[in-house]
GROMACS .gro file of C-alpha atoms in nm:
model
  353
    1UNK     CA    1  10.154  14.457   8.986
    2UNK     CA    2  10.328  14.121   8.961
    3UNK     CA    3  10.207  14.106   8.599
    4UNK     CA    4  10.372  14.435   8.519
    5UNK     CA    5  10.704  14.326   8.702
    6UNK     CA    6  10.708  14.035   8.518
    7UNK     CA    7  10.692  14.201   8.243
    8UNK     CA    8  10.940  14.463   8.287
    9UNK     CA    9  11.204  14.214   8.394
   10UNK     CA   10  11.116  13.998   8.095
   11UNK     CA   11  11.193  14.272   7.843
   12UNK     CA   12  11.538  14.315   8.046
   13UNK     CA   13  11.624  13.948   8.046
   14UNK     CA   14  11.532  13.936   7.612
   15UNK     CA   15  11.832  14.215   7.585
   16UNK     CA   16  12.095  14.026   7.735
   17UNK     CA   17  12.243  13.700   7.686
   18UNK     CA   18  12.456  13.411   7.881
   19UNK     CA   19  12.658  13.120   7.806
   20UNK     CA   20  12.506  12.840   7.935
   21UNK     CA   21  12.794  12.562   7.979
   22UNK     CA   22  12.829  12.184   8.144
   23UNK     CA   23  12.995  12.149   8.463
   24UNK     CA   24  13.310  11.935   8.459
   25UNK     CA   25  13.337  11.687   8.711
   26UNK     CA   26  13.631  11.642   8.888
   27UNK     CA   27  13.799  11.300   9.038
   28UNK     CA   28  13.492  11.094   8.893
   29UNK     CA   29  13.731  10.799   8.970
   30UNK     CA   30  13.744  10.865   9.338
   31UNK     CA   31  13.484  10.776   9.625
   32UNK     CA   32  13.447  10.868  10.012
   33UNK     CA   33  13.221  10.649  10.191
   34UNK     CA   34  13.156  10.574  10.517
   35UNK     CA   35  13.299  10.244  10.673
   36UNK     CA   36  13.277  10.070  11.000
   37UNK     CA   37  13.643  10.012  11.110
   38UNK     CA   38  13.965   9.956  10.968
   39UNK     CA   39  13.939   9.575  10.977
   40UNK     CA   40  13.977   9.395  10.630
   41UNK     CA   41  13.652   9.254  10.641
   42UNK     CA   42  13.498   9.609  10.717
   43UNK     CA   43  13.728   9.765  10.455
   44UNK     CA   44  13.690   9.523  10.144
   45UNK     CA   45  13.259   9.555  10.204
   46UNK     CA   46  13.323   9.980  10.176
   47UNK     CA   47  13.546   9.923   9.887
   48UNK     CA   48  13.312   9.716   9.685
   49UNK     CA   49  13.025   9.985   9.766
   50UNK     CA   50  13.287  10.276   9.663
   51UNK     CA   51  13.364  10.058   9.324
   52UNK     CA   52  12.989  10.033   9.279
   53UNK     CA   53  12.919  10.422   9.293
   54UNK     CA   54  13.222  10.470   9.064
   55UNK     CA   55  13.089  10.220   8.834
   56UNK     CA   56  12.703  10.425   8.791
   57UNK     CA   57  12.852  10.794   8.818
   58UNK     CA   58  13.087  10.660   8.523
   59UNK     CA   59  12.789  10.484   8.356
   60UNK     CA   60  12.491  10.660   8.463
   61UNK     CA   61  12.386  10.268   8.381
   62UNK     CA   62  12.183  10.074   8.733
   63UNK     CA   63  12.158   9.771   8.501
   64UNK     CA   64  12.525   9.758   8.485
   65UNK     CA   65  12.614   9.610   8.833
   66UNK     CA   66  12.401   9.302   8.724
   67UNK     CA   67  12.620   9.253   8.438
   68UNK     CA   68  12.863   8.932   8.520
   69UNK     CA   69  13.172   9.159   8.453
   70UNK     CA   70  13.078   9.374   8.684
   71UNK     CA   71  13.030   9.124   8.952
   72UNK     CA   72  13.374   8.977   8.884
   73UNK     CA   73  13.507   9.353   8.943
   74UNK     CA   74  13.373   9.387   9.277
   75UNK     CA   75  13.454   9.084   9.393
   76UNK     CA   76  13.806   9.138   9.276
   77UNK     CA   77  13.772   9.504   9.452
   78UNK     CA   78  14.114   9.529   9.538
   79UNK     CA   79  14.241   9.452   9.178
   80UNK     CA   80  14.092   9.800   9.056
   81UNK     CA   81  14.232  10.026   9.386
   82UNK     CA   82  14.516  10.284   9.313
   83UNK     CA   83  14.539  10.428   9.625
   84UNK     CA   84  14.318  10.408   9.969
   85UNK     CA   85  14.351  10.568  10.306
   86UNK     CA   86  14.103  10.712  10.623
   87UNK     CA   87  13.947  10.993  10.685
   88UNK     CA   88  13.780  11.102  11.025
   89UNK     CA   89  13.464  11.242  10.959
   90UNK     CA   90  13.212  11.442  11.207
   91UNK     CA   91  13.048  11.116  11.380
   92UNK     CA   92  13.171  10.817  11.166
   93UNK     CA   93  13.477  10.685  10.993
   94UNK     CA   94  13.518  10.733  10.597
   95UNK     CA   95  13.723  10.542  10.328
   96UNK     CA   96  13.858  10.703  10.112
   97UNK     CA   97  13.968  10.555   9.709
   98UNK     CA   98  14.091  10.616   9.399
   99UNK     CA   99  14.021  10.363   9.140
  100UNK     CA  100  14.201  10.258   8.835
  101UNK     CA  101  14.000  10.496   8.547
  102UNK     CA  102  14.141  10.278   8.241
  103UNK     CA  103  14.026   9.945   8.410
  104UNK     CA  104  13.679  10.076   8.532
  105UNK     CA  105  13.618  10.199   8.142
  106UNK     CA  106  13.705   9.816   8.027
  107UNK     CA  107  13.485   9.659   8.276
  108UNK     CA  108  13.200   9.884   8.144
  109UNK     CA  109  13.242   9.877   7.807
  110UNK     CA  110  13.257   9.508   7.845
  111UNK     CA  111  12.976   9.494   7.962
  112UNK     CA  112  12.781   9.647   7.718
  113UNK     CA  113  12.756   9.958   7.875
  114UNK     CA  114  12.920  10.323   7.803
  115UNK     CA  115  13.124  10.597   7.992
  116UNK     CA  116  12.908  10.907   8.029
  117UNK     CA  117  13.152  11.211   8.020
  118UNK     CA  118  13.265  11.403   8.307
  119UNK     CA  119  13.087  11.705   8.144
  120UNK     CA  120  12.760  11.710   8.298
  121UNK     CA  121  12.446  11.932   8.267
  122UNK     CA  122  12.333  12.161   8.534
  123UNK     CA  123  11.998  12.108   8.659
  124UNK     CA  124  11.792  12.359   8.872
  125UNK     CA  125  11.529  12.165   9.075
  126UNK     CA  126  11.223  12.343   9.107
  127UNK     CA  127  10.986  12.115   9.369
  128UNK     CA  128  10.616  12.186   9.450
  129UNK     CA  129  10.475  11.961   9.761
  130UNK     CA  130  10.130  11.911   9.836
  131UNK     CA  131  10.094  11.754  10.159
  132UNK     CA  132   9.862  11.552  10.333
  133UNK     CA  133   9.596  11.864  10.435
  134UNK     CA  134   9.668  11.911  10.006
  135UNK     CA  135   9.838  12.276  10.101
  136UNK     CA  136  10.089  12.320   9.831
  137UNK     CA  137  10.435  12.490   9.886
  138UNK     CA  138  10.772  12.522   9.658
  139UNK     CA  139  11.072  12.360   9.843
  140UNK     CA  140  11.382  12.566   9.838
  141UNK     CA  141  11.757  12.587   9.901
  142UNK     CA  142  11.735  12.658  10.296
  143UNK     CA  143  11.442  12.435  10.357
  144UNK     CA  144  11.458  12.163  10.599
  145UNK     CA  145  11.307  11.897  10.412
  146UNK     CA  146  11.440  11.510  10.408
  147UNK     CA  147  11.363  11.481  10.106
  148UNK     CA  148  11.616  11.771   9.996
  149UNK     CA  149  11.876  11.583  10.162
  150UNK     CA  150  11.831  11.249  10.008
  151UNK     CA  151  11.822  11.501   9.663
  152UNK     CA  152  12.166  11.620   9.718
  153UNK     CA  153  12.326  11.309   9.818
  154UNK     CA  154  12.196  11.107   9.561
  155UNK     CA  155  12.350  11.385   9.305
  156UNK     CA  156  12.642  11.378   9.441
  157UNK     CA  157  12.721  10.976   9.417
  158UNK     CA  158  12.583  10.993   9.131
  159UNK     CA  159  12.773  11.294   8.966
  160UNK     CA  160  12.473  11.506   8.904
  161UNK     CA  161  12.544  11.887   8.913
  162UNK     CA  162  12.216  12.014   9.101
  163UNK     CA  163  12.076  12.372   9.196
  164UNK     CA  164  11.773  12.450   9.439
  165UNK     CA  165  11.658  12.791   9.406
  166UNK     CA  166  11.669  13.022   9.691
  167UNK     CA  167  11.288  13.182   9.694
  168UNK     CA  168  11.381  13.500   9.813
  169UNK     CA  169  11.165  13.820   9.625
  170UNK     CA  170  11.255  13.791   9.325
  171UNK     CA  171  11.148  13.445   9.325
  172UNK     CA  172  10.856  13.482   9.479
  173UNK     CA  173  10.750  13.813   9.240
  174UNK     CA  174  10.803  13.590   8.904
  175UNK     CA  175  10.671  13.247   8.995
  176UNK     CA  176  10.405  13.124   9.193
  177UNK     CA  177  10.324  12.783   9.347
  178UNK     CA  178   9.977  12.749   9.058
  179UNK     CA  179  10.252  12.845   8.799
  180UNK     CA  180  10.494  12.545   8.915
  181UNK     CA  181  10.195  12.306   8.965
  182UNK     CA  182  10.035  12.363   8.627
  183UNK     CA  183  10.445  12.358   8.464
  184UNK     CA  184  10.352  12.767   8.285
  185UNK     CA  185  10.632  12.729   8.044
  186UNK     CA  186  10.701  13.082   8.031
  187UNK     CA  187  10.692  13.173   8.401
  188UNK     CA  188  10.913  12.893   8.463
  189UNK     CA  189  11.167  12.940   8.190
  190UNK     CA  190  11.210  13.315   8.340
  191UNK     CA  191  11.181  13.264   8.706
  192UNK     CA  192  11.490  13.005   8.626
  193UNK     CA  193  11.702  13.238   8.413
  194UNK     CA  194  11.897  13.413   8.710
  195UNK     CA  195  12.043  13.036   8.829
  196UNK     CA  196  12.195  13.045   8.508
  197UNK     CA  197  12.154  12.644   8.469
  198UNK     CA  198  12.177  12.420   8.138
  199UNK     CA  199  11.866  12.260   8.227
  200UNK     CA  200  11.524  12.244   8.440
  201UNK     CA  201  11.345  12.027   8.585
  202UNK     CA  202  10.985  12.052   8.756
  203UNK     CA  203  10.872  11.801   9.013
  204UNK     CA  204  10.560  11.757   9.193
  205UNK     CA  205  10.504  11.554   9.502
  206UNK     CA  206  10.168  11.443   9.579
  207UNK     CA  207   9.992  11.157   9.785
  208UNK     CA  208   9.942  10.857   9.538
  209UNK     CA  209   9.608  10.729   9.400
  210UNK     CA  210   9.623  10.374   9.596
  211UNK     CA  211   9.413  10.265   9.297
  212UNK     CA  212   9.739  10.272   9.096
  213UNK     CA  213   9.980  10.219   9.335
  214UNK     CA  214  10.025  10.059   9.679
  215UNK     CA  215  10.336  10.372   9.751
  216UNK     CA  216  10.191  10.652   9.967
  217UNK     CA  217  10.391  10.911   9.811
  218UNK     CA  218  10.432  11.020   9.433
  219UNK     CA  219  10.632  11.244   9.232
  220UNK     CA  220  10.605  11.344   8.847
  221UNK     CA  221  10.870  11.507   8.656
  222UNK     CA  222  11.010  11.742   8.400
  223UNK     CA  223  11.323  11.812   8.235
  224UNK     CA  224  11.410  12.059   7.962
  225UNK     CA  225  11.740  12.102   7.851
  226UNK     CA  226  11.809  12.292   7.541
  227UNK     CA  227  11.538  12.197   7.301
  228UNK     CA  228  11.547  11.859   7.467
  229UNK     CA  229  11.241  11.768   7.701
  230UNK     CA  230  11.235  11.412   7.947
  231UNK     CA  231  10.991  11.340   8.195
  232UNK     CA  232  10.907  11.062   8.471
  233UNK     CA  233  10.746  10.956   8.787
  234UNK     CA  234  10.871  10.770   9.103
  235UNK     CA  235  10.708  10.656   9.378
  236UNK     CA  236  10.829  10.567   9.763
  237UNK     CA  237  10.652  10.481  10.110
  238UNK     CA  238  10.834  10.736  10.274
  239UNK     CA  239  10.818  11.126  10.080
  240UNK     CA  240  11.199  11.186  10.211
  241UNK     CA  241  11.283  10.838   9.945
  242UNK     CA  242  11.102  11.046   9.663
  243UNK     CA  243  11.435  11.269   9.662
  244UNK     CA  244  11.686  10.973   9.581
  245UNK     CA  245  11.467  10.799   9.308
  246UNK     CA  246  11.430  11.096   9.119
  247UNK     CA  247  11.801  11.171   9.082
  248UNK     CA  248  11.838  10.788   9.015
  249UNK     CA  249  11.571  10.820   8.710
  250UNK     CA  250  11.645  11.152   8.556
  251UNK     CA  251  12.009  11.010   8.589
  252UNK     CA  252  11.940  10.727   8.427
  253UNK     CA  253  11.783  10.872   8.090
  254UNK     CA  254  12.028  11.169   8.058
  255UNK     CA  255  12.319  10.909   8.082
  256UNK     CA  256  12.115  10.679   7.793
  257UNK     CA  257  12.132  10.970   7.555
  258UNK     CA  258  12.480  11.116   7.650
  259UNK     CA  259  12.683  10.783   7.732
  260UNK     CA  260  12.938  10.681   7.498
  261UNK     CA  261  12.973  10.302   7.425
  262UNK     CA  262  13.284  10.124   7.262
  263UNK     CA  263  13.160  10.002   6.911
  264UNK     CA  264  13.414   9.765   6.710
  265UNK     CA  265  13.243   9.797   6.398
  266UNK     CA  266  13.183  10.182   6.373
  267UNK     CA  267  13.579  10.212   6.489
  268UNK     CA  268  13.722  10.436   6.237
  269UNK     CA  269  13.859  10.806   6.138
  270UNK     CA  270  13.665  11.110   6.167
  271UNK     CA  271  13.797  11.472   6.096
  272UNK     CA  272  13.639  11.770   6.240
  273UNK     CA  273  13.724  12.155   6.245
  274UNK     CA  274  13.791  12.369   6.481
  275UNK     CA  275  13.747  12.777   6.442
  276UNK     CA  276  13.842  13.060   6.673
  277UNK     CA  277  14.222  12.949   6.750
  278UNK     CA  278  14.425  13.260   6.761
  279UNK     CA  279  14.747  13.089   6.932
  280UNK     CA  280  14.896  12.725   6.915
  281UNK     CA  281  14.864  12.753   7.302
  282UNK     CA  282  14.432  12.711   7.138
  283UNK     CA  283  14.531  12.468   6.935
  284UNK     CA  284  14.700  12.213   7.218
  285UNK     CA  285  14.413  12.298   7.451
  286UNK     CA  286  14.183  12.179   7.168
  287UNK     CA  287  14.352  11.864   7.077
  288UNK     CA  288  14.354  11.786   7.471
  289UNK     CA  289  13.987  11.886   7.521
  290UNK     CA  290  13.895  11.612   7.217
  291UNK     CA  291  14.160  11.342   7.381
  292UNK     CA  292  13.953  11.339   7.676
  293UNK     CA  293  13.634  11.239   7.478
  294UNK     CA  294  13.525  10.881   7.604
  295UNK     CA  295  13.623  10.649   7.320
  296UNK     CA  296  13.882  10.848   7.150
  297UNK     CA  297  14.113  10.686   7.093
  298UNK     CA  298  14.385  10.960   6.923
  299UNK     CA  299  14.381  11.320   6.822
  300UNK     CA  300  14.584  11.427   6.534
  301UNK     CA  301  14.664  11.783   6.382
  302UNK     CA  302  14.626  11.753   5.986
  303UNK     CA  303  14.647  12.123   5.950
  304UNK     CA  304  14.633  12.455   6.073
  305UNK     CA  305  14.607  12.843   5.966
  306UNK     CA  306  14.421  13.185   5.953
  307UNK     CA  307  14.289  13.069   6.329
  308UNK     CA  308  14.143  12.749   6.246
  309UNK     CA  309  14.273  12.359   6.238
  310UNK     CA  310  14.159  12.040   6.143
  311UNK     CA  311  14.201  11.733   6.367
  312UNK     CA  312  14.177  11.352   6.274
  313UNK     CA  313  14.044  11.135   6.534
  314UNK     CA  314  14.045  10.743   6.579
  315UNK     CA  315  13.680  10.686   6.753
  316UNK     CA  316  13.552  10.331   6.884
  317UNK     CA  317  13.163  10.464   6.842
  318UNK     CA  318  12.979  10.629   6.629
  319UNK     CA  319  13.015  10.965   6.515
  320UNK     CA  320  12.660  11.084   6.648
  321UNK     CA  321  12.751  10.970   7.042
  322UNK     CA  322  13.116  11.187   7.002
  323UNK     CA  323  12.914  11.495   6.826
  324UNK     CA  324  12.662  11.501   7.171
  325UNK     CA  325  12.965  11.456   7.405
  326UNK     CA  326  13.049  11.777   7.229
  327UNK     CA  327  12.734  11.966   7.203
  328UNK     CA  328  12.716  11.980   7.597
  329UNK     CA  329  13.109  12.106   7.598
  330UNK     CA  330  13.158  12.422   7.691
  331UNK     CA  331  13.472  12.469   7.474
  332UNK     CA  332  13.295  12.341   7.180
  333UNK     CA  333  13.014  12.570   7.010
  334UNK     CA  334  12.883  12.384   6.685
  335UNK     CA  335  12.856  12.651   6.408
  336UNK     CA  336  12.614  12.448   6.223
  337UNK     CA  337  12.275  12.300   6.441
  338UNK     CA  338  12.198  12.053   6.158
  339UNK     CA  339  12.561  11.948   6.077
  340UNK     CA  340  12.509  11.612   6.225
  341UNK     CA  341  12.265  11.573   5.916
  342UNK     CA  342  12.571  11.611   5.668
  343UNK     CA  343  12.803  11.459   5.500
  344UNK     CA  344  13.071  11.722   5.524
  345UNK     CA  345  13.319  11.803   5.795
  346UNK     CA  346  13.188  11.939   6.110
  347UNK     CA  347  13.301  12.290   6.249
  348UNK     CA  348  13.279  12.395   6.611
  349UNK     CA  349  13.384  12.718   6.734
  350UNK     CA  350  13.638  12.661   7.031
  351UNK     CA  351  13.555  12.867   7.297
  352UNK     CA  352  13.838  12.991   7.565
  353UNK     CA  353  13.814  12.791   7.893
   0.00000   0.00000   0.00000
């Protein structure tokens, strides 16, 4: 029976198609966290940890606040602030701050590191726990599991767009706990079609091997995103811990691949079209959607007509590290896969907002 409904639904799901896109952050330059009072001892030590979560959800980069520069920064907190004020939250006292986006991108890039764009990948979580009697079980949306919690939070400083899936029946007709466990490509990649995310990732928490490690709790992991596939492990004491590290290290190598880095030397022009703009009301969003692309620098129209235009940037990086900040834009469809092997202009399809 579940073989057959599988099936059915599968041949449903192969006539129909959806628009997978990248979540846009918003106020990536802003941070709430919690402080002890409004004494200025109390309030520089929150607004050097707020300055430090700004500096990884911009970076995606840990290493980073080890970086001299960096240190300078937070010691100099206040030098970065725009704006600052209190907020009263359920049981404890939060600060609340906007930084200074063009000085946090200097410190960064100065130190060696990159700005990972505010267009960030989806991710549905699927997470299989086998627990100390080695029962297995898939951890949902609704479940109250510390772990979970740490999950969320983690994703949230970090800037980490994350879905849980809500194992109702349909879920539990298309994928099984032995499918999860054993990562069944095919069960997986349709169970997870209905959260309509850009990516997926597969975890499984286990007790660890003490012959490997002295950590009583792993967790492995998997992450496909478009043809793209990552994986990694983390360990902890405590199984709730397992949540946080595994945002931290599937954070960490998405932002290596998708972080943009100023680059002196490969500074330069770089044209690119742009098809599918009916209106010059298209055209202006365009140009603005390209401005906002971590190092560029300028956006020019050279020309325009029959519902396409051609735009000359000035880039501080290479071309490669702009063309991925576009491939996960959801304005920006490349008409070509392999263009980034060319020499010729590229063309994207803009897509309406």
């Amino acid at each position: 029976m579940r073989t057959l409904f599988f099936a059915i639904l599968l041949s449903v799901l192969c006539c129909a198609t959806t628009a997978k896109a990248a979540v846009e952050l918003k106020q990536m330059y802003q941070a709430r966290v919690p402080v002890a009072s409004q004494a200025a001892a109390d309030r520089d030590a929150a607004l050097q940890e707020a300055l430090q979560r700004t500096f990884m959800r911009v970076s995606g980069d840990d290493s980073l606040l080890e970086h001299q520069e960096v240190r300078l920064a937070l010691q100099n907190v206040r030098n970065f602030v725009q704006q600052y004020g209190y907020q009263q939250g359920d049981d404890e006292l939060i600060l609340w701050v906007q930084f200074d986006q063009p000085q946090v991108d200097r410190t960064i890039q100065s130190a060696g590191s990159g700005i990972w764009s505010n267009l960030r990948p989806e991710l549905l979580f699927w997470l299989v726990l086998e627990d100390e009697r080695l029962q297995r079980s898939i951890i949902g949306t609704a479940d109250i599991e510390p772990l979970v919690g740490q999950l969320r939070e983690q994703a949230q400083i970090r800037g980490l767009p994350v879905k849980l899936p809500l194992l109702d029946l349909n879920d539990s007709m298309s994928l099984s706990v032995l499918d999860l466990w054993a990562r069944f490509d095919d069960r997986i990649d349709f169970a997870s079609s209905r959260y309509d995310a850009d990516g997926v990732v597969v975890a499984r928490i286990y007790q660890s091997d003490r012959a490997v490690t002295d950590q009583a709790w792993t967790l492995d992991w998997t992450l496909k995103l478009a043809d793209m596939r990552w994986r990694g492990e983390v360990s902890a004491d405590e199984r709730a811990d397992l949540g946080a590290k595994l945002i931290a290290d599937i954070s960490k190598q998405l932002s290596y691949r998708y972080r943009i880095s100023a680059n002196a030397e490969a500074a330069g022009l770089w044209r690119i079209n742009i098809v599918n703009l009916p209106s010059v009301t298209d055209v202006l969003q365009a140009e603005q959607r390209l401005n906002s692309v971590p190092s560029v620098n300028r956006v020019q129209l050279i020309s325009y007509g029959e519902h396409q235009a051609t735009f000359e940037l000035y880039i501080q990086t290479e071309t490669q590290q702009i063309m991925r900040a576009l491939d996960i834009s959801k304005q920006f469809e490349p008409v070509n896969q392999q263009q980034r092997d060319s020499f010729a202009t590229p063309v994207y399809r803009w897509r309406q907002p």
